[in-house]
PDB file of C-alpha atoms in Angstrom:
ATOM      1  CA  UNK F   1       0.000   0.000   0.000  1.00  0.00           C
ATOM      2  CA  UNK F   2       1.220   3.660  -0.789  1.00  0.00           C
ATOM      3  CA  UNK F   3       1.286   5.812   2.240  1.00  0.00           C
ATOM      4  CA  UNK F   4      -1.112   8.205   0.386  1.00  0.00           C
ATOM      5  CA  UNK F   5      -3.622   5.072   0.932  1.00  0.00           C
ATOM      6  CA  UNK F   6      -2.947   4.422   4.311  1.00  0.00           C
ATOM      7  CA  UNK F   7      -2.926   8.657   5.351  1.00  0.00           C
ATOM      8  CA  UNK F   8      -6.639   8.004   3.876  1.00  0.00           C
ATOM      9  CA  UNK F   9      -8.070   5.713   6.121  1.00  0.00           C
ATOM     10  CA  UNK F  10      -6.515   8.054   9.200  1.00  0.00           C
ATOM     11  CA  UNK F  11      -8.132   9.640  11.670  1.00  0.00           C
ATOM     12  CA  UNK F  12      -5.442  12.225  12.556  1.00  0.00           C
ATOM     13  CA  UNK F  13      -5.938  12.810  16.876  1.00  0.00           C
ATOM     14  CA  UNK F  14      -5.168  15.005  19.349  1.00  0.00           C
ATOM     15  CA  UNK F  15      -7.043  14.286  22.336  1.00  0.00           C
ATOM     16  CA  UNK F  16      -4.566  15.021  25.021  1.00  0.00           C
ATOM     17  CA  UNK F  17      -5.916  17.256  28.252  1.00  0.00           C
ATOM     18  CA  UNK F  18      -3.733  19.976  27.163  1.00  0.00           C
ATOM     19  CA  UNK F  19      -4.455  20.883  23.997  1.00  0.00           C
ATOM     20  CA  UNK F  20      -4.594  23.969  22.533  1.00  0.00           C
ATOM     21  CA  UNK F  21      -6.241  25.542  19.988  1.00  0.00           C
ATOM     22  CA  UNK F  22      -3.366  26.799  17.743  1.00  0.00           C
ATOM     23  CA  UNK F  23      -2.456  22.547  18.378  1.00  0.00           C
ATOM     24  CA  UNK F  24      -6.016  21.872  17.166  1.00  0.00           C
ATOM     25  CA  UNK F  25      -5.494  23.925  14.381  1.00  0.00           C
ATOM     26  CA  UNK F  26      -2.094  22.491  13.138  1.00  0.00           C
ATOM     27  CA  UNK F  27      -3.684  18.913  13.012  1.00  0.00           C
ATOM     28  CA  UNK F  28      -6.637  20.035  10.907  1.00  0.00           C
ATOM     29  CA  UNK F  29      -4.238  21.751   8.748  1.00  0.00           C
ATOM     30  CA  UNK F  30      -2.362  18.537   8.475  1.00  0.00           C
ATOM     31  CA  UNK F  31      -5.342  16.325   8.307  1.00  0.00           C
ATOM     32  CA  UNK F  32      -6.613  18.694   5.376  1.00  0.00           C
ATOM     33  CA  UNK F  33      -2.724  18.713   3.540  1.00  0.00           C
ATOM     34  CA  UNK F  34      -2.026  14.584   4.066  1.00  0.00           C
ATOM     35  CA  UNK F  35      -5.753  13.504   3.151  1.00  0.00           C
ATOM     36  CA  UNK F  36      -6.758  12.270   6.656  1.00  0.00           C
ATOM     37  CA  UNK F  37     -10.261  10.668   6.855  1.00  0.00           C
ATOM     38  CA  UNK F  38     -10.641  12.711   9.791  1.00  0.00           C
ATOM     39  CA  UNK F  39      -9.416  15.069  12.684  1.00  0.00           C
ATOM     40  CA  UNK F  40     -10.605  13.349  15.914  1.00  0.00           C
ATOM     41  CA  UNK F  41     -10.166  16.392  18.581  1.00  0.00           C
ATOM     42  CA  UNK F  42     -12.180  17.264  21.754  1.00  0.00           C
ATOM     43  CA  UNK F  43     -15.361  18.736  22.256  1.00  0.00           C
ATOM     44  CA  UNK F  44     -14.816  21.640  23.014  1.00  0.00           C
ATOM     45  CA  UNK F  45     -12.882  22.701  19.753  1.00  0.00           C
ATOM     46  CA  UNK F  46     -15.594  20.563  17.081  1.00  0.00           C
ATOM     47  CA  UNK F  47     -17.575  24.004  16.506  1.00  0.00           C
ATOM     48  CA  UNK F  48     -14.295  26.301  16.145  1.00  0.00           C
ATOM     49  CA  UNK F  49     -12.499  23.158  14.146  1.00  0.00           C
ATOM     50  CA  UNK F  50     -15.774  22.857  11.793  1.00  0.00           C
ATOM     51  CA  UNK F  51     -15.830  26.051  10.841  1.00  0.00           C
ATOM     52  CA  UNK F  52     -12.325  26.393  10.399  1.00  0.00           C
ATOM     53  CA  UNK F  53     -11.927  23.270   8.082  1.00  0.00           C
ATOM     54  CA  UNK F  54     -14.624  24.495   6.443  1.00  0.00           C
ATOM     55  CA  UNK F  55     -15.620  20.999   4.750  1.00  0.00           C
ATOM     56  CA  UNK F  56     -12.426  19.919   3.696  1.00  0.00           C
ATOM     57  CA  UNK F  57     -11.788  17.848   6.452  1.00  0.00           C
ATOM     58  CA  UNK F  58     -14.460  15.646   8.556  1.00  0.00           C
ATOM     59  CA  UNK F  59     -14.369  16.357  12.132  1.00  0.00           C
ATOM     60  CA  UNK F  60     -14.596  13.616  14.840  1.00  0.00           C
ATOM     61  CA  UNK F  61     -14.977  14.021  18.179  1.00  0.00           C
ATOM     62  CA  UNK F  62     -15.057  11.729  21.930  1.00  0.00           C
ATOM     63  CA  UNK F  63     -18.183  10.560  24.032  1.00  0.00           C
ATOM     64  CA  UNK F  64     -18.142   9.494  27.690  1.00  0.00           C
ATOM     65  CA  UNK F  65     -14.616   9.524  27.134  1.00  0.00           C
ATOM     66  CA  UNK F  66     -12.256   8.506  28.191  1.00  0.00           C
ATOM     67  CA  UNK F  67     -13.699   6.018  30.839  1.00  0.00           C
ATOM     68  CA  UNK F  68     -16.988   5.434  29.546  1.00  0.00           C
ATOM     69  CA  UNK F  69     -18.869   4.965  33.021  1.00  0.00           C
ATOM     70  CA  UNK F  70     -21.356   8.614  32.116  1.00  0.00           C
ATOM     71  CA  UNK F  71     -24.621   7.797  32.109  1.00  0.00           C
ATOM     72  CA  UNK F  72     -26.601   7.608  29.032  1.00  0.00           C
ATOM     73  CA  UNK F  73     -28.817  10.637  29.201  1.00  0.00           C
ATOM     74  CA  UNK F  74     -24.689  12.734  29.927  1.00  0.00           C
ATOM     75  CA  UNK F  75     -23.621  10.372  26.433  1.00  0.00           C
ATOM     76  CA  UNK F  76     -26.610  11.412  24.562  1.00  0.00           C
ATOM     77  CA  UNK F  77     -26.609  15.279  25.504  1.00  0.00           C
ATOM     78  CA  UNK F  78     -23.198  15.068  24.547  1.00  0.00           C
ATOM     79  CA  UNK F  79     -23.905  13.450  20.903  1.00  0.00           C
ATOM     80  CA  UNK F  80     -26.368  15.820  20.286  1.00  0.00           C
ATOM     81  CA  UNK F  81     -24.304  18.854  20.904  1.00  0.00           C
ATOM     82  CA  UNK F  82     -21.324  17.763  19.555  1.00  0.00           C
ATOM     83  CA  UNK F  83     -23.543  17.133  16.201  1.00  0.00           C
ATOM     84  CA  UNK F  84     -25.328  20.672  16.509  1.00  0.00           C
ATOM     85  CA  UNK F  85     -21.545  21.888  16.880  1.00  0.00           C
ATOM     86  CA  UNK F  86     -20.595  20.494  13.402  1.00  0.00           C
ATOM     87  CA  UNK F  87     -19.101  17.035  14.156  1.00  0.00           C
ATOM     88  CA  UNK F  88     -19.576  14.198  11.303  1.00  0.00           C
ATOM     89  CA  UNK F  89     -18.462  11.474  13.498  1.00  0.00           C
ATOM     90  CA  UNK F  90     -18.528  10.204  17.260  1.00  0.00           C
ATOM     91  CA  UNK F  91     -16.241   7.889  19.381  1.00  0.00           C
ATOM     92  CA  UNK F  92     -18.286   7.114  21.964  1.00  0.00           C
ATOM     93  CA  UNK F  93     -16.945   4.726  25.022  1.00  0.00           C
ATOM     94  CA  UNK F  94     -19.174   1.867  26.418  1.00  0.00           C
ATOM     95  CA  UNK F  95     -19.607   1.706  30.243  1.00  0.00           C
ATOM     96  CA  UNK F  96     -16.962  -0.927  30.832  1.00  0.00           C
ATOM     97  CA  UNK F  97     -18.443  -2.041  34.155  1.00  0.00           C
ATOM     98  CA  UNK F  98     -22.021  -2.850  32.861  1.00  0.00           C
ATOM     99  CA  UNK F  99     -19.804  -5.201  30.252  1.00  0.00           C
ATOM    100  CA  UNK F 100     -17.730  -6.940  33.261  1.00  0.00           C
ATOM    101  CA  UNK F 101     -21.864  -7.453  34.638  1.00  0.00           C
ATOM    102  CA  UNK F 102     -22.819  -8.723  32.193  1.00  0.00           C
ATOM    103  CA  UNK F 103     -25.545  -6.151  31.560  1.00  0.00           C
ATOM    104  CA  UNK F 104     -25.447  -6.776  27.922  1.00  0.00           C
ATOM    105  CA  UNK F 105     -28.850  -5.374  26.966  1.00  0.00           C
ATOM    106  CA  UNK F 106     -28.222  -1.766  28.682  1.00  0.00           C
ATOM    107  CA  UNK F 107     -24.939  -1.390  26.797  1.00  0.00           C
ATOM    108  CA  UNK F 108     -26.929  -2.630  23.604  1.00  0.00           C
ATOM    109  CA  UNK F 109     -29.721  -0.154  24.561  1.00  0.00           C
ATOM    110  CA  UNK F 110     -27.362   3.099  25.092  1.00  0.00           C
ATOM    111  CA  UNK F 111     -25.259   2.302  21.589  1.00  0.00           C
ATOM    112  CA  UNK F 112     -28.804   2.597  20.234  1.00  0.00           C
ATOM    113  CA  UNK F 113     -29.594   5.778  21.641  1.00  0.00           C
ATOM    114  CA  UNK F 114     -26.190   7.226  20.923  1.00  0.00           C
ATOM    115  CA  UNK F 115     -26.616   6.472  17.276  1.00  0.00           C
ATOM    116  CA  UNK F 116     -29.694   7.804  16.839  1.00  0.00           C
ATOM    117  CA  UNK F 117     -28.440  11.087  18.578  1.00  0.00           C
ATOM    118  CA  UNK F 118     -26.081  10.642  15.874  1.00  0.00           C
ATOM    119  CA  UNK F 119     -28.317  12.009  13.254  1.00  0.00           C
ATOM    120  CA  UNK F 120     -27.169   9.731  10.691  1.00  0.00           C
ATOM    121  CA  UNK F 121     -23.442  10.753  11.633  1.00  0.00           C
ATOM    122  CA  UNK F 122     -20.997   7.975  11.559  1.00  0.00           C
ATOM    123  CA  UNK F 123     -20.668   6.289  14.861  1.00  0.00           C
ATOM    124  CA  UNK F 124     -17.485   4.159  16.326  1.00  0.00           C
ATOM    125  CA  UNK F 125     -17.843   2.076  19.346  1.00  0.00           C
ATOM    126  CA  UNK F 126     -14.652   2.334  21.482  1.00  0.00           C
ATOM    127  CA  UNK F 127     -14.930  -1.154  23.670  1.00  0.00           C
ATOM    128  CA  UNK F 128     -10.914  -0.619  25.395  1.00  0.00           C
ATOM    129  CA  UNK F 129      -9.614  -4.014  24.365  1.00  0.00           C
ATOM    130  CA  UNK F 130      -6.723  -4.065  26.693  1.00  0.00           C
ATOM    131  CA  UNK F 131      -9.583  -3.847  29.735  1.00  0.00           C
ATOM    132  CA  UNK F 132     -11.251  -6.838  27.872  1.00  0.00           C
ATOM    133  CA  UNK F 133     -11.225 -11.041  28.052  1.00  0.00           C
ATOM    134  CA  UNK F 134     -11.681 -12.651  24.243  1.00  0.00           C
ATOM    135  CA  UNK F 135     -15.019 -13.517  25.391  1.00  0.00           C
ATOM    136  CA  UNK F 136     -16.166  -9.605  26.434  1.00  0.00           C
ATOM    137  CA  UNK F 137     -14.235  -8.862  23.183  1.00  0.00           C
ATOM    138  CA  UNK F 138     -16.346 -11.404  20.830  1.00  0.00           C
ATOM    139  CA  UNK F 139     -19.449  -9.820  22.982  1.00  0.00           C
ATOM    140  CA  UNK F 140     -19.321  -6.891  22.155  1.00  0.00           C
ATOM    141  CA  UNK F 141     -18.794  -7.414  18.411  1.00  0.00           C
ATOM    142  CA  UNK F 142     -22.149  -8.875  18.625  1.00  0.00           C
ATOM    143  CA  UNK F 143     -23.404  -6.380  20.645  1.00  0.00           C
ATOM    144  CA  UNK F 144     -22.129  -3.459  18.347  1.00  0.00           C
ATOM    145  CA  UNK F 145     -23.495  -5.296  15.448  1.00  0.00           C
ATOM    146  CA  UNK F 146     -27.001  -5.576  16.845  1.00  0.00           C
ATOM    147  CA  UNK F 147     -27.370  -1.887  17.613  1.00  0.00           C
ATOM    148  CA  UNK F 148     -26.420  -0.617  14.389  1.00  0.00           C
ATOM    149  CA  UNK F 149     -23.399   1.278  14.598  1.00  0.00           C
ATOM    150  CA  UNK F 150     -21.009   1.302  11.748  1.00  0.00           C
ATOM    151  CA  UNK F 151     -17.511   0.981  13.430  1.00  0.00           C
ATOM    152  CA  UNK F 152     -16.240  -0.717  16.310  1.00  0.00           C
ATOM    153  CA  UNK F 153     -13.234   0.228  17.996  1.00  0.00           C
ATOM    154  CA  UNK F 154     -10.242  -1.221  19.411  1.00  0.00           C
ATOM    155  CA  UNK F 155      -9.386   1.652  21.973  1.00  0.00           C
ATOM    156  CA  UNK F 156      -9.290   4.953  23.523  1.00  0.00           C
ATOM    157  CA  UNK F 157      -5.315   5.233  23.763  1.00  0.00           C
ATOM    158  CA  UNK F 158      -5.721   6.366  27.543  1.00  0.00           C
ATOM    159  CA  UNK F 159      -5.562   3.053  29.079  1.00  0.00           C
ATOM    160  CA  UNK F 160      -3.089   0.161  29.371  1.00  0.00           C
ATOM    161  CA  UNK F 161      -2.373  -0.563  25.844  1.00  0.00           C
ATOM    162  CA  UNK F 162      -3.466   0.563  22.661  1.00  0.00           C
ATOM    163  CA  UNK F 163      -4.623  -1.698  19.588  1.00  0.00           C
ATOM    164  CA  UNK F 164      -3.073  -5.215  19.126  1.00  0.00           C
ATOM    165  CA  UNK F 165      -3.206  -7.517  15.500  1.00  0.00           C
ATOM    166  CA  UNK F 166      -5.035 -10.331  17.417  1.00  0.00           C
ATOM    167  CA  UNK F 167      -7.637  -7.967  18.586  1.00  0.00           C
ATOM    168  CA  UNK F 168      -8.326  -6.458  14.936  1.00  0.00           C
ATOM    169  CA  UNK F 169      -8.406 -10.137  13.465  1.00  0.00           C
ATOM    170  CA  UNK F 170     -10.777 -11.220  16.143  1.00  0.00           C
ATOM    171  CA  UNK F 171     -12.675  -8.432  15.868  1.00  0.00           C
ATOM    172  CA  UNK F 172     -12.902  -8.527  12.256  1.00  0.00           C
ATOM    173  CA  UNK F 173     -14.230 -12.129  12.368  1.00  0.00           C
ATOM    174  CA  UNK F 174     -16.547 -11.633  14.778  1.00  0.00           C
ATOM    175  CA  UNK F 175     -18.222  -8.189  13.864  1.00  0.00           C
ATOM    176  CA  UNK F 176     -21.199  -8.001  11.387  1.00  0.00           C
ATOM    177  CA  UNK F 177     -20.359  -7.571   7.523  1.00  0.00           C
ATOM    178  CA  UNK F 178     -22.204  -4.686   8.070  1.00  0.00           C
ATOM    179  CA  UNK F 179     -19.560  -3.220  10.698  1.00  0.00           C
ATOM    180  CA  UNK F 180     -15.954  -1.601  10.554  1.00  0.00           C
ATOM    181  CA  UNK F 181     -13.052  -1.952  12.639  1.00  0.00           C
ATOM    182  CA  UNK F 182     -10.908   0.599  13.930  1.00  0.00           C
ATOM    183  CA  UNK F 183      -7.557   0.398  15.247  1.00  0.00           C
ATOM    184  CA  UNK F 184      -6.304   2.835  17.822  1.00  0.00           C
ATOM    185  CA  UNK F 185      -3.425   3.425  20.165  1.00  0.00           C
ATOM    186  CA  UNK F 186      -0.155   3.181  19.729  1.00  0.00           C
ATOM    187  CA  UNK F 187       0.208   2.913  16.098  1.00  0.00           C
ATOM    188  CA  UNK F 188       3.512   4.033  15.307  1.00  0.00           C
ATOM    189  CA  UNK F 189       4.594   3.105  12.175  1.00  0.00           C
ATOM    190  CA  UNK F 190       3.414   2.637   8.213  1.00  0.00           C
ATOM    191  CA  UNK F 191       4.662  -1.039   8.514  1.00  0.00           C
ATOM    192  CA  UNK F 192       2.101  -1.556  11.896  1.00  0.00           C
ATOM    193  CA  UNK F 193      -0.689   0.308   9.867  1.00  0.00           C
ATOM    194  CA  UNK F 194      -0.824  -1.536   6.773  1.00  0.00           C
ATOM    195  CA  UNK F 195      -0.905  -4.638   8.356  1.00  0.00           C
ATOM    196  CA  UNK F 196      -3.613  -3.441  10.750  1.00  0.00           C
ATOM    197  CA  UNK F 197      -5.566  -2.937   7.359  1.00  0.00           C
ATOM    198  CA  UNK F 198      -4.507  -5.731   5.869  1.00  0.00           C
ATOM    199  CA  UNK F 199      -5.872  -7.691   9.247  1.00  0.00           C
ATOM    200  CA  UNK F 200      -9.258  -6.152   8.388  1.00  0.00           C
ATOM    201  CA  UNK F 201      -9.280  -2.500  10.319  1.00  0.00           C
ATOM    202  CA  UNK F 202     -10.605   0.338   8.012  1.00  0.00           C
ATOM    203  CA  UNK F 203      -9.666   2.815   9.938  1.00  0.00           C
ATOM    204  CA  UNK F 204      -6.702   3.970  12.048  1.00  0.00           C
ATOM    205  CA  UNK F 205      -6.757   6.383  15.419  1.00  0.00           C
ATOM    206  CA  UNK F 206      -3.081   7.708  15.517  1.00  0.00           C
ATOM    207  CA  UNK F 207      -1.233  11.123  14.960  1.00  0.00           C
ATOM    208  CA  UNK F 208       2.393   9.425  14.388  1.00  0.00           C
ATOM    209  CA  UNK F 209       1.857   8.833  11.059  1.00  0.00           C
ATOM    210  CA  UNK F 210       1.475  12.225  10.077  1.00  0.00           C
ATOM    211  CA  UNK F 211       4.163  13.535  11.982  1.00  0.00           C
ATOM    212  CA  UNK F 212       6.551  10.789  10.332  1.00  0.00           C
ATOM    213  CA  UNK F 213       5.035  12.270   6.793  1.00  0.00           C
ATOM    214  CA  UNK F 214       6.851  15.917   8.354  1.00  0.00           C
ATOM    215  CA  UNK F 215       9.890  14.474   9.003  1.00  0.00           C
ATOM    216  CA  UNK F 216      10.738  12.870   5.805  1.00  0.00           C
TER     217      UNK F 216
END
């Protein structure tokens, strides 16, 4: 794969608590310049970063993040502003605990709600693999399949590890035909993302790439 490919299927992110606008700003312009599929930045920038980018670059924001244990009604209020704001997609974070319950109907329930809060914006399902057994893993597919979301999500990059190959291949055999995978956290190299897409992820959650692209 040309890296031109790979840049493509990037969602270029800065999510770190100290972010800055005039940081913000430097990854759109970067996400608009390398081709990214998106910028995925906080909520509080989406309105200022939407009208800057100014359609050339989709803008993607974070939900219940990073831990995931909000409660629905706090997920769905913010959904539905970070929409109104000018976001075209949303990483939201399932409630972790209600998996490690067992409460699988709830979780099923709130992904539900959250995507139809969505208004028809994309939707990625951030289930924090390294947190996960193979079983909760291969739930959740399901579980993300069922409610209708279109991605599903390896991790949030705040926790203990980022995305592995095993958990993209078992998520990609596990997940509806009608689902994506993304990888996310610590992707670090062109090598590791091609062979996260060739293991089935369609998108990737990492800023390294570009900044290798800077450096050449």
């Amino acid at each position: 794969m040309d890296k031109k490919d790979i840049l493509s299927r990037v969602d270029h992110t800065l999510l770190s608590q100290t972010a800055t606008w005039e940081e913000i700003r430097q990854i759109l312009d970067d996400g608009i310049k390398y081709g990214c599929a998106s910028a995925c930045i906080p909520a509080c920038y989406v309105k200022q970063a939407a009208e800057y980018a100014d359609g050339k670059l989709p803008i993607c924001t974070v939900i219940g993040f990073p831990n995931g244990y909000h409660t629905t009604a706090t997920k769905i209020f913010e959904t539905r502003d970070a929409v109104a704001n000018g976001a075209d997609e949303i990483d939201m974070v399932i409630n972790i605990g209600f998996l490690k319950d067992k409460r699988y109907d709830e979780i099923e329930q709130e992904i539900r709600k959250i995507h139809e809060a969505c208004s028809g914006k994309t939707l990625k399902v951030i289930i924090e693999t390294c947190l996960l057994t193979d079983e909760e893993k291969i739930k959740m597919c399901e579980i993300v399949t069922n409610a209708g979301a279109e991605f599903i999500k390896t991790s949030t990059g705040f926790s203990t590890a980022g995305a592995t190959f095993s958990d993209v291949e078992l998520m990609r055999q596990y997940v509806g035909t009608n689902v994506k995978v993304k990888a996310a956290g610590g992707i670090s190299s062109f090598a590791d993302a091609e062979k996260f897409i060739e293991l089935g992820a369609d998108r990737l959650g990492t800023s390294r790439l570009v900044k290798i692209m800077k450096h050449v």
